[in-house]
Short mmCIF file of N, CA and C in Angstrom, two decimals:
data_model
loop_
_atom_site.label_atom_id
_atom_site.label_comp_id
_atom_site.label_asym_id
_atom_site.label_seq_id
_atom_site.Cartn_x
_atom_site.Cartn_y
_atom_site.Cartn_z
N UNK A 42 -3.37 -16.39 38.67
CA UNK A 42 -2.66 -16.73 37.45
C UNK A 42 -3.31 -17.94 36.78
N UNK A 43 -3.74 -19.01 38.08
CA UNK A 43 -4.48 -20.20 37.12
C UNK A 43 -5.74 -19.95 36.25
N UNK A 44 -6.43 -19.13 37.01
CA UNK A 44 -7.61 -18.61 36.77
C UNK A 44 -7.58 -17.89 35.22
N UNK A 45 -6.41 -16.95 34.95
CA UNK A 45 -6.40 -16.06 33.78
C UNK A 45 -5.79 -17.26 32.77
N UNK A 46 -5.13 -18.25 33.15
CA UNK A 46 -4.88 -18.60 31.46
C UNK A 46 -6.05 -20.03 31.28
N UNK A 47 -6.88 -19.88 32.69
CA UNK A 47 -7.97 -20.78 31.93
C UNK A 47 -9.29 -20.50 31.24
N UNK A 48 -9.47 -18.85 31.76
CA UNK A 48 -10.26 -18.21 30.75
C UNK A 48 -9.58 -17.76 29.67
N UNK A 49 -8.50 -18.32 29.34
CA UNK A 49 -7.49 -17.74 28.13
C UNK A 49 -7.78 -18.75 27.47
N UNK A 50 -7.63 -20.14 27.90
CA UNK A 50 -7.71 -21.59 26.95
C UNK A 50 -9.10 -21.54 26.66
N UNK A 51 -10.39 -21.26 28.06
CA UNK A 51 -11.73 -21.53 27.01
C UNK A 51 -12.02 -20.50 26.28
N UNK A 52 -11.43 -19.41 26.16
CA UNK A 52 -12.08 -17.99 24.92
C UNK A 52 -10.99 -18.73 24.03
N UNK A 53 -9.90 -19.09 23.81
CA UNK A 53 -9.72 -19.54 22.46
C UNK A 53 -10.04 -20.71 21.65
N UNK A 54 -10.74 -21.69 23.02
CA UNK A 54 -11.33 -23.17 22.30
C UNK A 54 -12.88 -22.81 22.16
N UNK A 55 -13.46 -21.92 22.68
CA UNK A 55 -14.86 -21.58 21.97
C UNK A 55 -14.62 -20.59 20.89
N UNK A 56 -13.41 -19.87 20.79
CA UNK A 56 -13.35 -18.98 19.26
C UNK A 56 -12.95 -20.07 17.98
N UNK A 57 -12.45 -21.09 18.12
CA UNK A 57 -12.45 -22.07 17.50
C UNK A 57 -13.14 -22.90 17.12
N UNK A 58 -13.93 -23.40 17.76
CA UNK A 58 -15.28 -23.97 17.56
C UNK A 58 -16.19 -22.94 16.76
N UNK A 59 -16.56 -21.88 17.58
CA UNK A 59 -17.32 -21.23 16.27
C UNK A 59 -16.65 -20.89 14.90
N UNK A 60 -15.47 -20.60 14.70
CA UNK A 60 -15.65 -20.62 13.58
C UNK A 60 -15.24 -22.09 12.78
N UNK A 61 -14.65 -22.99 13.21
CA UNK A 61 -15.19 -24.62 12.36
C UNK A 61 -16.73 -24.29 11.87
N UNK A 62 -17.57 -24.22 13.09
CA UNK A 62 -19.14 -24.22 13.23
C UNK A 62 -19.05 -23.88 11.71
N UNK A 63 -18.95 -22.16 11.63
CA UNK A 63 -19.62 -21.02 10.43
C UNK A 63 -18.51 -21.54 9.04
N UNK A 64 -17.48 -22.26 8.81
CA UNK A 64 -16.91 -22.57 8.19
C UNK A 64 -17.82 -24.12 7.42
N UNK A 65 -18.35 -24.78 8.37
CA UNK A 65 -18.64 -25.89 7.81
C UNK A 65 -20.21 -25.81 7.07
N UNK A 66 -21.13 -24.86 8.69
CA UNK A 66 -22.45 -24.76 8.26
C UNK A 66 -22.76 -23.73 6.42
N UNK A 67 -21.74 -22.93 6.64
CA UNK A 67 -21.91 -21.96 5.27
C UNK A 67 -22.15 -22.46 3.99
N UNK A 68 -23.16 -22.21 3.54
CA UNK A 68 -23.76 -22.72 1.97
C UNK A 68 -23.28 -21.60 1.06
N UNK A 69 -21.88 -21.75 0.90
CA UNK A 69 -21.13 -20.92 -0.04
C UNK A 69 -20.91 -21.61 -0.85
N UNK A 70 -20.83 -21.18 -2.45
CA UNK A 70 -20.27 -21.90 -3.32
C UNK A 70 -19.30 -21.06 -4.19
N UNK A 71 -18.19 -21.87 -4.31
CA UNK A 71 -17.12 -20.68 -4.93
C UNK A 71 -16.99 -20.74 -6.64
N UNK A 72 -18.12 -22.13 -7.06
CA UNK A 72 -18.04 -22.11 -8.29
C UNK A 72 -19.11 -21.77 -9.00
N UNK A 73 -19.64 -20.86 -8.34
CA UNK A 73 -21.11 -20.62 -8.73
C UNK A 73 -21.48 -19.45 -10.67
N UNK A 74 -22.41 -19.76 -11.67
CA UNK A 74 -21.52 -19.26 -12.39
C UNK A 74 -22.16 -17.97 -12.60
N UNK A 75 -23.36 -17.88 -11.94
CA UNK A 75 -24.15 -16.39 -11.72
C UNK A 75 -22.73 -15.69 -10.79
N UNK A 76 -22.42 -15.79 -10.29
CA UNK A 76 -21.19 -15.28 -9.07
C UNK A 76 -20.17 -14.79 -9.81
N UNK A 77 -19.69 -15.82 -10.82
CA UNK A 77 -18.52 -15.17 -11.78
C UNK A 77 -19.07 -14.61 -12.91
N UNK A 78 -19.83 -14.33 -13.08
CA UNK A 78 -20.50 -13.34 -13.85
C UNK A 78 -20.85 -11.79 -13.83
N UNK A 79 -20.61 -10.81 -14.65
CA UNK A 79 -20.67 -9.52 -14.20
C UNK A 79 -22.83 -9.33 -14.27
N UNK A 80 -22.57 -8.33 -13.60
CA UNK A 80 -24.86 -8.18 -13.48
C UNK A 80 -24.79 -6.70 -14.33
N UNK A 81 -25.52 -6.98 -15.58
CA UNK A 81 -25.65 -6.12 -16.44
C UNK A 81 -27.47 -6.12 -16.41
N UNK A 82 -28.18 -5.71 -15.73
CA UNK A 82 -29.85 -5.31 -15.62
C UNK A 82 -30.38 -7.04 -16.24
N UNK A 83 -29.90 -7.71 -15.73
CA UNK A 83 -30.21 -9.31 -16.24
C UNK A 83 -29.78 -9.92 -17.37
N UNK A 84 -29.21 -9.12 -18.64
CA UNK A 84 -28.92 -9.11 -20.15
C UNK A 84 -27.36 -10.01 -19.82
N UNK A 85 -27.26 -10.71 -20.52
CA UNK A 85 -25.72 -11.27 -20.70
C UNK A 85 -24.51 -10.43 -21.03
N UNK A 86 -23.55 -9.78 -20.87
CA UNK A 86 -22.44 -8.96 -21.27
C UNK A 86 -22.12 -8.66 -22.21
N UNK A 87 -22.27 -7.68 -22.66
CA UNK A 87 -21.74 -7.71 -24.34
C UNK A 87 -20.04 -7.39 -24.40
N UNK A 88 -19.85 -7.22 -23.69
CA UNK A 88 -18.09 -7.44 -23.41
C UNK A 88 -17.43 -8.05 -22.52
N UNK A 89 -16.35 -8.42 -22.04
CA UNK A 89 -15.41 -8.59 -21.38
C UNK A 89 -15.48 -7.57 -20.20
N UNK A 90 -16.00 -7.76 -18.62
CA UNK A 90 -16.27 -6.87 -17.88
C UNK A 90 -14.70 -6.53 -17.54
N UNK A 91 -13.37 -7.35 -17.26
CA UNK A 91 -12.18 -7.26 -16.58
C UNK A 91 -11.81 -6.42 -17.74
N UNK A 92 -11.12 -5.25 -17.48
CA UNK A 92 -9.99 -4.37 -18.29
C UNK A 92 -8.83 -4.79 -17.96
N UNK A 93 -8.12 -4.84 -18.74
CA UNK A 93 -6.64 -5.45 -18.66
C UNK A 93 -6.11 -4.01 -17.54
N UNK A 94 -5.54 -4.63 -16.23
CA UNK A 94 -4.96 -2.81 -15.49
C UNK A 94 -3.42 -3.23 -16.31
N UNK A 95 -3.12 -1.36 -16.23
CA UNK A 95 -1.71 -0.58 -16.94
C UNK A 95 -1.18 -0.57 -15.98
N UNK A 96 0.21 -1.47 -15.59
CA UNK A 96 1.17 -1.72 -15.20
C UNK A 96 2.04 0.13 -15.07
N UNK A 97 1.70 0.80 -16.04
CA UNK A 97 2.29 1.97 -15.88
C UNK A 97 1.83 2.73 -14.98
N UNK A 98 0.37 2.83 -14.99
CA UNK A 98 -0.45 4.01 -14.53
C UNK A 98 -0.08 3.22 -12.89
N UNK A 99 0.12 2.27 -12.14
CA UNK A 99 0.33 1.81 -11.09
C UNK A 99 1.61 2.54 -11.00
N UNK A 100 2.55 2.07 -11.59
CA UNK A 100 4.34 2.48 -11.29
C UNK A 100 3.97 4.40 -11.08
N UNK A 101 3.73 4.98 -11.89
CA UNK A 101 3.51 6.23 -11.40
C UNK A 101 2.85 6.36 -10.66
N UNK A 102 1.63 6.05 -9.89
CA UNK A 102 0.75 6.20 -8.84
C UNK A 102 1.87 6.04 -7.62
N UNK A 103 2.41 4.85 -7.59
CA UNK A 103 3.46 4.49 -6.47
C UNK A 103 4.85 5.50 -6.85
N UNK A 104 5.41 5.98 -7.63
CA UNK A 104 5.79 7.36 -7.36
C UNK A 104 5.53 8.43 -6.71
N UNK A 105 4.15 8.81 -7.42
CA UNK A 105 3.92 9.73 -7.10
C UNK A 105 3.47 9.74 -5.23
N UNK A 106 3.08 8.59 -4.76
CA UNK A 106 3.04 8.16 -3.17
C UNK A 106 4.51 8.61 -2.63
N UNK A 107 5.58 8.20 -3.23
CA UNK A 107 6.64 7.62 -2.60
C UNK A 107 7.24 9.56 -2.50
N UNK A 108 6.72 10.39 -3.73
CA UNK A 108 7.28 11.75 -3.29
C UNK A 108 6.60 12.15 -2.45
N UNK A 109 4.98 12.44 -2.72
CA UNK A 109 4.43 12.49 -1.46
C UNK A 109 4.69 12.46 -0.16
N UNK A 110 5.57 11.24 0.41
CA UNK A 110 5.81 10.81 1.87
C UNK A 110 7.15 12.01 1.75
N UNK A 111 8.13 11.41 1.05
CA UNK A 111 9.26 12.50 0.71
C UNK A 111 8.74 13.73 1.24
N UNK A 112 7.83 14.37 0.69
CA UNK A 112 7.54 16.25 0.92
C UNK A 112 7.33 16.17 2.25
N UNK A 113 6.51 15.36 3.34
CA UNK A 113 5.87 15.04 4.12
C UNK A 113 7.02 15.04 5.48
N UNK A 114 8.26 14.59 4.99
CA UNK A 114 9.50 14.96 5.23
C UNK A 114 10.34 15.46 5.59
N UNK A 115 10.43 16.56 4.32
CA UNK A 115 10.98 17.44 3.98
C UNK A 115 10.47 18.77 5.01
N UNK A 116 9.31 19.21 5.28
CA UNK A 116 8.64 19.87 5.92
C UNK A 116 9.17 20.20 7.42
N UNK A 117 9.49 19.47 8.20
CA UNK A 117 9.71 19.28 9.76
C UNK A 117 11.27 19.41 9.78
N UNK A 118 12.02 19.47 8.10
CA UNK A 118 13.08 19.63 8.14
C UNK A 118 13.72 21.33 8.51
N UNK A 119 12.55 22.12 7.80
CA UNK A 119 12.55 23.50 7.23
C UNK A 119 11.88 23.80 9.03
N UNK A 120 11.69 23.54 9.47
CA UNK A 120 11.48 23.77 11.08
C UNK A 120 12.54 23.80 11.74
N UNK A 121 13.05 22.45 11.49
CA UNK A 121 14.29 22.45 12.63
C UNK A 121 15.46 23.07 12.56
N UNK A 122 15.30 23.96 11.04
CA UNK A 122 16.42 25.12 11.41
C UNK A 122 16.93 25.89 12.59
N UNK A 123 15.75 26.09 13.01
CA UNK A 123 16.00 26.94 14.17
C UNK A 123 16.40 26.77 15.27
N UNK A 124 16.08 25.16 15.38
CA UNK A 124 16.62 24.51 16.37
C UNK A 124 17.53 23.92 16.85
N UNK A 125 18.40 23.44 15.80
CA UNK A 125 19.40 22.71 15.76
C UNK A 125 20.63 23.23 15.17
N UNK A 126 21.62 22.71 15.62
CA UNK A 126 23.17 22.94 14.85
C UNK A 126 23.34 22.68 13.46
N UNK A 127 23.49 24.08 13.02
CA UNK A 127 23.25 24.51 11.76
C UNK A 127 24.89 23.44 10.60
N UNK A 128 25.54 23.11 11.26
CA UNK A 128 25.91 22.10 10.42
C UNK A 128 25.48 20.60 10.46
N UNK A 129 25.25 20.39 11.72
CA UNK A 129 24.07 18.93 11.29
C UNK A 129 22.94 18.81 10.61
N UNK A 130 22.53 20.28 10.55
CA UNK A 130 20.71 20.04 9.62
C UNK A 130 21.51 20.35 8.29
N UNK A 131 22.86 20.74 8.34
CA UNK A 131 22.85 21.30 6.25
C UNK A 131 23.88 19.62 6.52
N UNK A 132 24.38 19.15 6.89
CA UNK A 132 24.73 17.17 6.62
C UNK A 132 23.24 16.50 6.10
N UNK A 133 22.49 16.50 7.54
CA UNK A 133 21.13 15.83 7.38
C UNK A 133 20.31 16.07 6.08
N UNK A 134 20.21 17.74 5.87
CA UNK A 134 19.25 18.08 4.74
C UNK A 134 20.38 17.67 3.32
N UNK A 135 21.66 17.78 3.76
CA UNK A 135 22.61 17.53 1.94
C UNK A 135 22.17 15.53 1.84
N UNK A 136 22.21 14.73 3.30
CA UNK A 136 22.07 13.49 2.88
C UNK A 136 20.58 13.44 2.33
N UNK A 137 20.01 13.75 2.91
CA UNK A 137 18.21 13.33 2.10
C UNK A 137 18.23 13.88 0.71
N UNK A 138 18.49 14.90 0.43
CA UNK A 138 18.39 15.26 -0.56
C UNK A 138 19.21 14.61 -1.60
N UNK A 139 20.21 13.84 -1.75
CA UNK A 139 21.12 13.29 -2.52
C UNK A 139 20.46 11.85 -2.45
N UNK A 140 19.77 11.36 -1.33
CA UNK A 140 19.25 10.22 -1.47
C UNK A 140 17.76 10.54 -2.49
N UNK A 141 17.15 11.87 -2.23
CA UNK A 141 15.73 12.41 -3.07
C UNK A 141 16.41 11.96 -4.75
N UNK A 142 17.71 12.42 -4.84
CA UNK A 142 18.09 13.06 -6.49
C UNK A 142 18.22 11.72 -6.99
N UNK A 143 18.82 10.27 -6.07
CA UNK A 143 19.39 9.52 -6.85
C UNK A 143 18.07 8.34 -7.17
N UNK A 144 16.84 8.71 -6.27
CA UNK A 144 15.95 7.91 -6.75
C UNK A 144 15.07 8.75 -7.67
N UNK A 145 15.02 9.80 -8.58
CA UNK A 145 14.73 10.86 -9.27
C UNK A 145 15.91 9.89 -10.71
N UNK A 146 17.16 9.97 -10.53
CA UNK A 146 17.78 9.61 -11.19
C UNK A 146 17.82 8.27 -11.88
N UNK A 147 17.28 7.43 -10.28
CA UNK A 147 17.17 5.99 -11.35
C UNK A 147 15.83 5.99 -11.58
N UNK A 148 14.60 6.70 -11.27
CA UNK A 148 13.56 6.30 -12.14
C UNK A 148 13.88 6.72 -13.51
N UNK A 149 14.54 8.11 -13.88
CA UNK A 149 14.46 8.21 -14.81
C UNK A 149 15.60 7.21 -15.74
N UNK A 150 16.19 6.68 -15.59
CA UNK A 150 16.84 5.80 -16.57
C UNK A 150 16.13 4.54 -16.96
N UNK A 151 15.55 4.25 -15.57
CA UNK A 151 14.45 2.96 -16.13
C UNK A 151 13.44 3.96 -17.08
N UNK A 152 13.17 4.69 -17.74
CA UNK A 152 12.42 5.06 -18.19
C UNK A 152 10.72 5.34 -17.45
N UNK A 153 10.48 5.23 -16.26
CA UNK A 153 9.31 5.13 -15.38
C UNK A 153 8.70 6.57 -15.36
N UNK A 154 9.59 8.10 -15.90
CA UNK A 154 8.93 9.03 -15.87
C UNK A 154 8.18 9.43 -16.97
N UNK A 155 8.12 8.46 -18.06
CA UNK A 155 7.62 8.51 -19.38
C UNK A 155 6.09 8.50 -19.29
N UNK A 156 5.15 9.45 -19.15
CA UNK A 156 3.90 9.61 -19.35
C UNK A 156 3.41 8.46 -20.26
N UNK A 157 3.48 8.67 -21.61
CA UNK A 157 3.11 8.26 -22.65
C UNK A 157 3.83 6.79 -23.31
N UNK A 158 3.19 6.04 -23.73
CA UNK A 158 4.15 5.08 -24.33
C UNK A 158 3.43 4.65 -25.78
#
């Protein structure tokens, strides 16, 4: 037991030391202004490289994830018919599904199913 937590103390005081070491020795510079600069074949930018990202096209992406997992679901449900007591899977399958409709329901009032704006 003495033995294991004293190769426990020196692997974590030599994982420490090296990285102080690579932390201090590193000739990084974070304000460098070639670095914050986009590389266009050497030429200076003729635009603004950052595009503003659409807050929308995210909110639907993470929808469309969140049904995804939903179907993913749903699947192992349509199995366990066979297996189980046919009034606990129609409880189980009526609760998911009423929980599916009511987040269906409040995206759409926030307006989040709106393609277009």
């Amino acid at each position: 037991m003495y033995l294991m937590t004293l190769i426990m103390i020196l692997t974590i005081m030599i994982s420490n030391i090296i990285m102080f070491l690579s932390i201090t020795l590193s000739k990084k510079s974070f304000m460098d202004r070639e670095k914050c600069s986009p590389f266009e074949c050497g030429f200076n930018p003729k635009s603004l490289a950052r595009i503003p990202f659409s807050l929308h096209f995210f909110l639907i992406t993470i929808i469309f994830l969140i049904f995804d997992v939903e179907i993913a679901l749903i699947l192992p449900i349509i199995y366990l018919f066979k297996t189980t007591n046919l009034i606990i899977w129609m409880k189980t399958n009526f609760f998911f599904m009423i929980i599916l409709l009511l987040g269906i329901y409040h995206e759409w009032n926030q307006n989040m199913l709106i393609w277009t704006n």
